[in-house]
Tab-separated table of C-alpha atoms and ligand atoms in Angstrom:
chain	number	residue	atom	x	y	z
A	1	MET	CA	172.179	78.093	166.273
A	2	LEU	CA	170.653	79.174	163.011
A	3	PHE	CA	173.095	79.623	160.195
A	4	SER	CA	176.015	78.914	162.492
A	5	ARG	CA	177.917	76.994	159.832
A	6	GLY	CA	177.361	79.737	157.318
A	7	PHE	CA	178.654	82.365	159.638
A	8	SER	CA	181.648	80.338	160.765
A	9	ARG	CA	182.714	80.120	157.117
A	10	ILE	CA	182.887	83.863	156.920
A	11	SER	CA	184.323	84.483	160.365
A	12	ALA	CA	187.504	85.901	158.857
A	13	ILE	CA	185.689	88.902	157.403
A	14	PRO	CA	187.172	92.206	158.656
A	15	ARG	CA	185.615	94.049	161.577
A	16	LYS	CA	183.878	96.633	159.476
A	17	SER	CA	182.191	93.946	157.444
A	18	LEU	CA	178.529	93.244	157.391
A	19	PHE	CA	178.565	90.221	159.619
A	20	GLY	CA	180.599	91.763	162.411
A	21	PHE	CA	177.668	92.105	164.755
A	22	ILE	CA	175.236	90.339	166.933
A	23	LEU	CA	171.623	91.055	166.230
A	24	SER	CA	169.540	90.550	169.264
A	25	ARG	CA	165.850	91.286	169.366
A	26	SER	CA	166.125	91.386	173.154
A	27	ALA	CA	168.950	93.912	173.338
A	28	GLY	CA	168.447	96.581	175.989
A	29	PRO	CA	167.620	100.239	175.537
A	30	SER	CA	171.271	101.261	175.655
A	31	GLN	CA	171.749	99.755	172.244
A	32	SER	CA	168.988	101.822	170.731
A	33	ALA	CA	170.230	105.171	171.944
A	34	PHE	CA	170.361	106.637	168.463
A	35	SER	CA	166.905	107.321	167.200
A	36	ASN	CA	166.945	108.191	163.568
A	37	GLN	CA	164.953	106.966	160.612
A	38	TYR	CA	167.058	103.836	160.428
A	39	VAL	CA	166.330	102.705	163.955
A	40	HIS	CA	163.261	100.553	164.264
A	41	SER	CA	164.583	97.930	166.553
A	42	THR	CA	167.120	97.185	169.200
A	43	ILE	CA	170.438	95.880	168.041
A	44	LYS	CA	173.526	94.799	169.866
A	45	VAL	CA	176.607	95.641	167.882
A	46	CYS	CA	179.727	93.766	168.893
A	47	GLY	CA	182.247	95.121	166.399
A	48	GLY	CA	183.058	91.759	164.879
A	49	ARG	CA	183.607	89.840	168.077
A	50	GLY	CA	181.509	86.999	169.391
A	51	THR	CA	179.238	84.660	167.532
A	52	PRO	CA	176.686	86.327	165.326
A	53	SER	CA	173.195	84.964	165.358
A	54	TRP	CA	169.992	86.087	163.810
A	55	SER	CA	166.904	84.485	162.478
A	56	LEU	CA	167.557	85.383	158.854
A	57	PRO	CA	166.216	82.062	157.571
A	58	SER	CA	162.769	82.920	158.827
A	59	LEU	CA	162.897	86.208	156.977
A	60	LEU	CA	163.943	84.540	153.787
A	61	GLY	CA	161.423	81.796	154.279
A	62	LEU	CA	164.221	79.282	154.295
A	63	GLY	CA	164.149	78.125	157.875
A	64	ARG	CA	162.619	74.709	157.700
A	65	GLN	CA	160.131	74.600	160.497
A	66	ILE	CA	159.524	71.229	162.065
A	67	HIS	CA	156.374	71.149	164.132
A	68	GLN	CA	156.651	68.891	167.138
A	69	SER	CA	153.662	68.973	169.499
A	70	SER	CA	153.091	72.642	170.132
A	71	SER	CA	156.702	73.706	169.748
A	72	VAL	CA	158.468	74.772	166.568
A	73	ILE	CA	162.087	73.777	166.061
A	74	GLU	CA	164.096	75.524	163.400
A	75	GLU	CA	166.644	73.325	161.697
A	76	GLU	CA	170.157	74.610	161.109
A	77	LEU	CA	170.776	75.666	157.530
A	78	ASP	CA	173.881	76.870	155.789
A	79	PRO	CA	172.774	79.700	153.480
A	80	PHE	CA	175.847	79.340	151.277
A	81	SER	CA	175.334	75.630	150.710
A	82	LEU	CA	171.713	76.264	149.721
A	83	VAL	CA	172.921	78.083	146.620
A	84	ALA	CA	176.435	76.625	146.267
A	85	ASP	CA	175.814	75.077	142.832
A	86	GLU	CA	174.305	78.265	141.519
A	87	LEU	CA	177.156	80.337	142.933
A	88	SER	CA	179.609	78.269	140.879
A	89	LEU	CA	177.402	78.729	137.836
A	90	VAL	CA	177.314	82.488	138.387
A	91	ALA	CA	181.093	82.592	138.956
A	92	ASN	CA	181.756	80.685	135.724
A	93	ARG	CA	179.398	82.890	133.766
A	94	LEU	CA	181.056	85.999	135.216
A	95	ARG	CA	184.459	84.775	134.067
A	96	ALA	CA	183.068	84.309	130.570
A	97	MET	CA	181.360	87.709	130.587
A	98	VAL	CA	184.491	89.696	131.390
A	99	VAL	CA	186.548	88.306	128.548
A	100	ALA	CA	187.773	91.157	126.336
A	101	GLU	CA	189.272	91.223	122.871
A	102	VAL	CA	192.269	93.275	123.945
A	103	PRO	CA	194.536	90.970	126.026
A	104	LYS	CA	195.666	93.674	128.440
A	105	LEU	CA	192.077	94.697	129.141
A	106	ALA	CA	191.036	91.048	129.447
A	107	SER	CA	193.642	90.295	132.108
A	108	ALA	CA	192.759	93.494	133.971
A	109	ALA	CA	188.999	92.871	133.856
A	110	GLU	CA	189.232	89.246	134.967
A	111	TYR	CA	191.670	90.045	137.774
A	112	PHE	CA	189.114	89.765	140.588
A	113	PHE	CA	187.064	87.001	138.993
A	114	LYS	CA	189.831	84.427	139.075
A	115	LEU	CA	189.520	81.415	141.365
A	116	GLY	CA	190.497	82.301	144.907
A	117	VAL	CA	189.962	86.047	144.588
A	118	GLU	CA	186.217	86.119	144.020
A	119	GLY	CA	185.637	87.474	147.504
A	120	LYS	CA	182.955	86.335	149.902
A	121	ARG	CA	180.275	86.192	147.213
A	122	PHE	CA	177.998	87.822	149.721
A	123	ARG	CA	175.849	89.727	147.220
A	124	PRO	CA	175.167	86.821	144.836
A	125	THR	CA	174.351	84.627	147.839
A	126	VAL	CA	171.826	87.086	149.259
A	127	LEU	CA	170.264	87.660	145.841
A	128	LEU	CA	169.913	83.972	145.025
A	129	LEU	CA	168.393	83.301	148.442
A	130	MET	CA	166.046	86.219	147.889
A	131	ALA	CA	165.073	84.663	144.558
A	132	THR	CA	164.359	81.355	146.297
A	133	ALA	CA	162.157	83.094	148.846
A	134	LEU	CA	160.261	85.142	146.275
A	135	ASN	CA	159.748	82.402	143.714
A	136	VAL	CA	157.761	80.240	146.126
A	137	HIS	CA	154.522	81.084	144.341
A	138	LEU	CA	155.841	79.128	141.371
A	139	LEU	CA	155.868	76.010	143.524
A	140	GLU	CA	152.212	76.368	144.454
A	141	PRO	CA	149.818	73.848	142.848
A	142	ALA	CA	148.289	76.549	140.608
A	143	ALA	CA	151.706	77.067	139.067
A	144	ALA	CA	152.352	73.361	138.568
A	145	GLY	CA	153.761	72.620	135.181
A	146	VAL	CA	156.249	75.448	135.156
A	147	GLY	CA	158.920	72.799	135.591
A	148	ASP	CA	161.931	72.734	137.832
A	149	PHE	CA	162.081	76.314	139.048
A	150	LEU	CA	165.865	76.282	139.188
A	151	THR	CA	165.983	75.818	135.455
A	152	THR	CA	163.254	78.240	134.490
A	153	GLU	CA	163.890	81.392	132.559
A	154	LEU	CA	162.973	83.404	135.626
A	155	ARG	CA	165.747	81.866	137.674
A	156	THR	CA	168.268	82.538	134.896
A	157	ARG	CA	167.150	86.166	134.767
A	158	GLN	CA	167.557	86.437	138.526
A	159	GLN	CA	171.019	84.885	138.287
A	160	SER	CA	171.758	87.589	135.757
A	161	ILE	CA	170.911	90.220	138.410
A	162	ALA	CA	173.442	88.505	140.723
A	163	GLU	CA	176.064	88.698	137.950
A	164	ILE	CA	175.305	92.333	137.111
A	165	THR	CA	175.451	93.240	140.793
A	166	GLU	CA	178.816	91.545	141.205
A	167	MET	CA	180.251	93.277	138.108
A	168	ILE	CA	179.098	96.693	139.334
A	169	HIS	CA	180.492	95.933	142.782
A	170	VAL	CA	183.914	94.927	141.435
A	171	ALA	CA	183.939	97.925	139.043
A	172	SER	CA	183.298	100.250	141.968
A	173	LEU	CA	186.108	98.626	143.969
A	174	LEU	CA	188.551	99.038	141.072
A	175	HIS	CA	187.734	102.737	140.898
A	176	ASP	CA	187.747	103.052	144.673
A	177	ASP	CA	191.230	101.565	144.899
A	178	VAL	CA	192.457	104.170	142.425
A	179	LEU	CA	190.847	106.961	144.462
A	180	ASP	CA	192.235	105.532	147.709
A	181	ASP	CA	195.615	104.740	146.167
A	182	ALA	CA	195.213	101.273	147.682
A	183	ASP	CA	197.875	98.620	147.311
A	184	LYS	CA	195.905	95.547	148.409
A	185	ARG	CA	192.462	94.089	147.681
A	186	ARG	CA	191.187	90.626	148.611
A	187	GLY	CA	194.574	89.561	149.857
A	188	ILE	CA	196.424	90.331	146.641
A	189	GLY	CA	197.883	93.439	145.043
A	190	SER	CA	195.153	95.855	143.955
A	191	LEU	CA	194.796	96.223	140.195
A	192	ASN	CA	195.952	99.841	140.246
A	193	ALA	CA	199.090	98.790	142.130
A	194	VAL	CA	199.772	95.897	139.754
A	195	MET	CA	198.783	97.400	136.383
A	196	GLY	CA	198.536	101.096	137.074
A	197	ASN	CA	195.710	103.571	137.597
A	198	LYS	CA	194.809	104.016	133.951
A	199	LEU	CA	194.197	100.341	133.265
A	200	ALA	CA	192.372	99.916	136.582
A	201	VAL	CA	189.970	102.729	135.663
A	202	LEU	CA	189.426	101.283	132.196
A	203	ALA	CA	188.882	97.779	133.608
A	204	GLY	CA	186.224	99.240	135.930
A	205	ASP	CA	184.583	100.997	132.985
A	206	PHE	CA	184.700	97.764	131.009
A	207	LEU	CA	182.998	95.771	133.775
A	208	LEU	CA	180.386	98.494	134.056
A	209	SER	CA	179.730	98.365	130.326
A	210	ARG	CA	179.395	94.564	130.405
A	211	ALA	CA	176.937	94.953	133.270
A	212	CYS	CA	174.954	97.435	131.139
A	213	VAL	CA	174.812	94.989	128.236
A	214	ALA	CA	173.557	92.197	130.516
A	215	LEU	CA	171.032	94.581	132.058
A	216	ALA	CA	169.688	95.658	128.682
A	217	ALA	CA	169.271	91.983	127.728
A	218	LEU	CA	166.718	91.613	130.535
A	219	LYS	CA	164.409	93.982	128.632
A	220	ASN	CA	162.796	95.272	131.797
A	221	THR	CA	162.854	99.073	131.972
A	222	GLU	CA	161.978	99.210	135.674
A	223	VAL	CA	164.909	96.954	136.531
A	224	VAL	CA	167.210	98.935	134.205
A	225	SER	CA	166.128	102.125	135.940
A	226	LEU	CA	166.794	100.646	139.416
A	227	ILE	CA	170.303	99.498	138.553
A	228	ALA	CA	171.138	102.744	136.733
A	229	THR	CA	170.167	104.585	139.912
A	230	VAL	CA	172.532	102.330	141.854
A	231	VAL	CA	175.486	103.469	139.724
A	232	GLU	CA	174.485	107.092	140.283
A	233	ASN	CA	174.208	106.406	144.035
A	234	LEU	CA	177.656	104.825	144.161
A	235	VAL	CA	179.179	107.942	142.642
A	236	ILE	CA	177.192	110.231	144.970
A	237	GLY	CA	178.190	108.167	148.029
A	238	GLU	CA	181.862	108.192	147.131
A	239	THR	CA	181.730	111.948	146.521
A	240	MET	CA	179.910	112.521	149.834
A	241	GLN	CA	182.675	110.620	151.586
A	242	MET	CA	185.437	112.529	149.815
A	243	ASN	CA	183.922	115.933	150.415
A	244	ALA	CA	182.443	115.619	153.896
A	245	SER	CA	182.977	118.681	156.071
A	246	SER	CA	184.161	118.092	159.626
A	247	GLU	CA	180.622	118.781	160.829
A	248	GLN	CA	179.227	116.228	158.381
A	249	LEU	CA	181.829	113.702	159.475
A	250	PHE	CA	180.247	113.731	162.940
A	251	SER	CA	176.688	113.599	161.678
A	252	MET	CA	175.023	110.195	162.010
A	253	GLU	CA	172.427	111.210	159.443
A	254	TYR	CA	175.125	112.131	156.928
A	255	TYR	CA	176.956	108.888	157.667
A	256	MET	CA	173.872	106.750	157.133
A	257	GLN	CA	172.941	108.613	153.957
A	258	LYS	CA	176.458	108.167	152.592
A	259	THR	CA	176.420	104.500	153.628
A	260	TYR	CA	173.125	103.967	151.845
A	261	TYR	CA	174.457	105.453	148.602
A	262	LYS	CA	177.864	103.840	148.751
A	263	THR	CA	177.010	100.418	150.096
A	264	ALA	CA	173.327	99.666	150.656
A	265	SER	CA	171.850	100.961	147.409
A	266	LEU	CA	173.401	98.191	145.312
A	267	ILE	CA	172.111	95.249	147.321
A	268	SER	CA	168.743	96.843	148.167
A	269	ASN	CA	167.883	97.749	144.577
A	270	SER	CA	169.137	94.380	143.357
A	271	CYS	CA	166.885	92.624	145.889
A	272	LYS	CA	164.016	94.717	144.545
A	273	ALA	CA	164.942	93.775	140.983
A	274	ILE	CA	164.809	90.091	141.956
A	275	ALA	CA	161.283	90.646	143.310
A	276	LEU	CA	160.126	92.534	140.217
A	277	LEU	CA	161.435	89.834	137.902
A	278	ALA	CA	159.518	87.287	140.003
A	279	GLY	CA	156.339	89.230	139.274
A	280	GLN	CA	155.863	90.164	142.909
A	281	THR	CA	153.689	93.091	143.979
A	282	THR	CA	155.084	96.577	144.597
A	283	GLU	CA	154.620	95.921	148.313
A	284	VAL	CA	156.753	92.777	148.276
A	285	ALA	CA	159.320	94.473	146.023
A	286	MET	CA	159.608	97.286	148.577
A	287	LEU	CA	160.056	94.754	151.390
A	288	ALA	CA	162.821	93.106	149.384
A	289	PHE	CA	164.399	96.545	148.931
A	290	GLU	CA	164.149	97.286	152.661
A	291	TYR	CA	165.633	93.910	153.485
A	292	GLY	CA	168.688	94.669	151.343
A	293	LYS	CA	169.039	98.132	152.806
A	294	ASN	CA	168.753	96.950	156.358
A	295	LEU	CA	171.165	94.118	155.821
A	296	VAL	CA	173.816	96.749	155.150
A	297	CYS	CA	172.647	99.376	157.616
A	298	ILE	CA	172.666	96.641	160.258
A	299	LEU	CA	176.317	97.527	160.748
A	300	VAL	CA	175.067	100.302	162.943
A	301	TYR	CA	171.311	100.110	163.395
A	302	VAL	CA	168.701	98.139	161.616
A	303	SER	CA	165.036	97.662	161.022
A	304	LEU	CA	165.400	94.012	160.092
A	305	PRO	CA	163.003	92.690	162.779
A	306	SER	CA	160.273	95.087	161.674
A	307	THR	CA	160.811	94.078	158.049
A	308	HIS	CA	160.794	90.478	159.206
A	309	HIS	CA	157.457	90.945	160.979
A	310	LYS	CA	155.958	92.771	158.009
A	311	LEU	CA	156.944	89.875	155.756
A	312	GLN	CA	155.571	87.341	158.246
A	313	ASP	CA	152.275	89.264	158.491
A	314	LEU	CA	152.076	89.440	154.725
A	315	HIS	CA	152.623	85.697	154.401
A	316	ALA	CA	150.109	84.980	157.186
A	317	SER	CA	147.444	87.076	155.481
A	318	ARG	CA	147.651	84.984	152.310
B	401	FPP	C1	184.676	100.930	148.980
B	401	FPP	O1	184.866	101.928	149.927
B	401	FPP	C2	183.978	101.542	147.797
B	401	FPP	C3	182.664	101.445	147.465
B	401	FPP	C4	181.753	100.586	148.255
B	401	FPP	C5	182.057	102.166	146.303
B	401	FPP	C6	182.989	103.067	145.502
B	401	FPP	C7	182.281	103.795	144.411
B	401	FPP	C8	182.898	104.523	143.451
B	401	FPP	C9	184.368	104.627	143.366
B	401	FPP	C10	182.064	105.237	142.419
B	401	FPP	C11	182.262	104.659	141.037
B	401	FPP	C12	181.308	103.534	140.799
B	401	FPP	C13	181.313	102.651	139.749
B	401	FPP	C14	180.207	101.718	139.580
B	401	FPP	C15	182.404	102.590	138.754
B	401	FPP	P1	185.988	101.935	151.035
B	401	FPP	O2	187.206	102.579	150.523
B	401	FPP	O3	185.367	102.589	152.225
B	401	FPP	O4	186.192	100.408	151.390
B	401	FPP	P2	187.413	99.460	151.058
B	401	FPP	O5	188.136	99.278	152.343
B	401	FPP	O6	186.784	98.172	150.600
B	401	FPP	O7	188.263	100.091	150.030
B	402	MG	MG1	188.833	101.948	149.540
């Protein structure tokens, strides 16, 4: 089964997490009962039980296809191991980036970047895999001479997007834990519970400011604009959740809109940023954006197969 090792490594993720589903292109009509703008395909949602499977590697262009006679066999690949070295690099760089002059702020800001509490590293993994998929043109003969693509400036800039994304994500969680008065995060005491609300808010602000500095260093106004919109979306999504009327609470449209702002916007815009940095066309950048959005919205309904087919068609037409 494709990606089975990768998924088994993250099998402990809570039910509401992204991977708690089975995506089946052959799911019956009962699974596609809700027809809203987010539904383009049939999905079987299993609420975290069972063994997830989906042909993500094909979408990312990572599924090695071995042609034997007329049949095509897809080899198993572990998505995490494909970028394991880079994930460590990103994690180390993140630890260095959140160092602050004031000791109290430093220990607060680094709290969730310490070994063992880095989380699932889902976002950096997706973004680095997206970079691999979208940098393929650099491996074409015409681009020969650009050197080892993993060490090019482009790849470093894309790694920077993964770092910025992770800092914004952690900053939003620090603020969220204050708003929710949470006492636990990633298996340890939440920062607000350990160091108090004030320091937790300031640590979130600090991470956000470090993310801004890293973003500015990319000197790409379109990418800056995308990520700035993400921060705005996070705030809107959180406010929508806090202030939902009872009618809105039962509205699927409201729920999906809130979910986009609060959860999907970050990964979708970051995927788009990866594409833009790779010099991809607006069309490909939009597909990268849709991929990120659908990866999150897949919790309920998804248009991943249609995005998948669009990407396949695009590749076939080249
Ligand atoms: C988790 O929600 C929270 C988020 C995904 C985003 C929260 C966003 C803000 C607080 C806006 C401020 C943003 C920045 C960048 C500082 P949850 O409570 O549903 O999930 P949980 O169980 O992980 O806490
Ligand atoms: Mg919360």
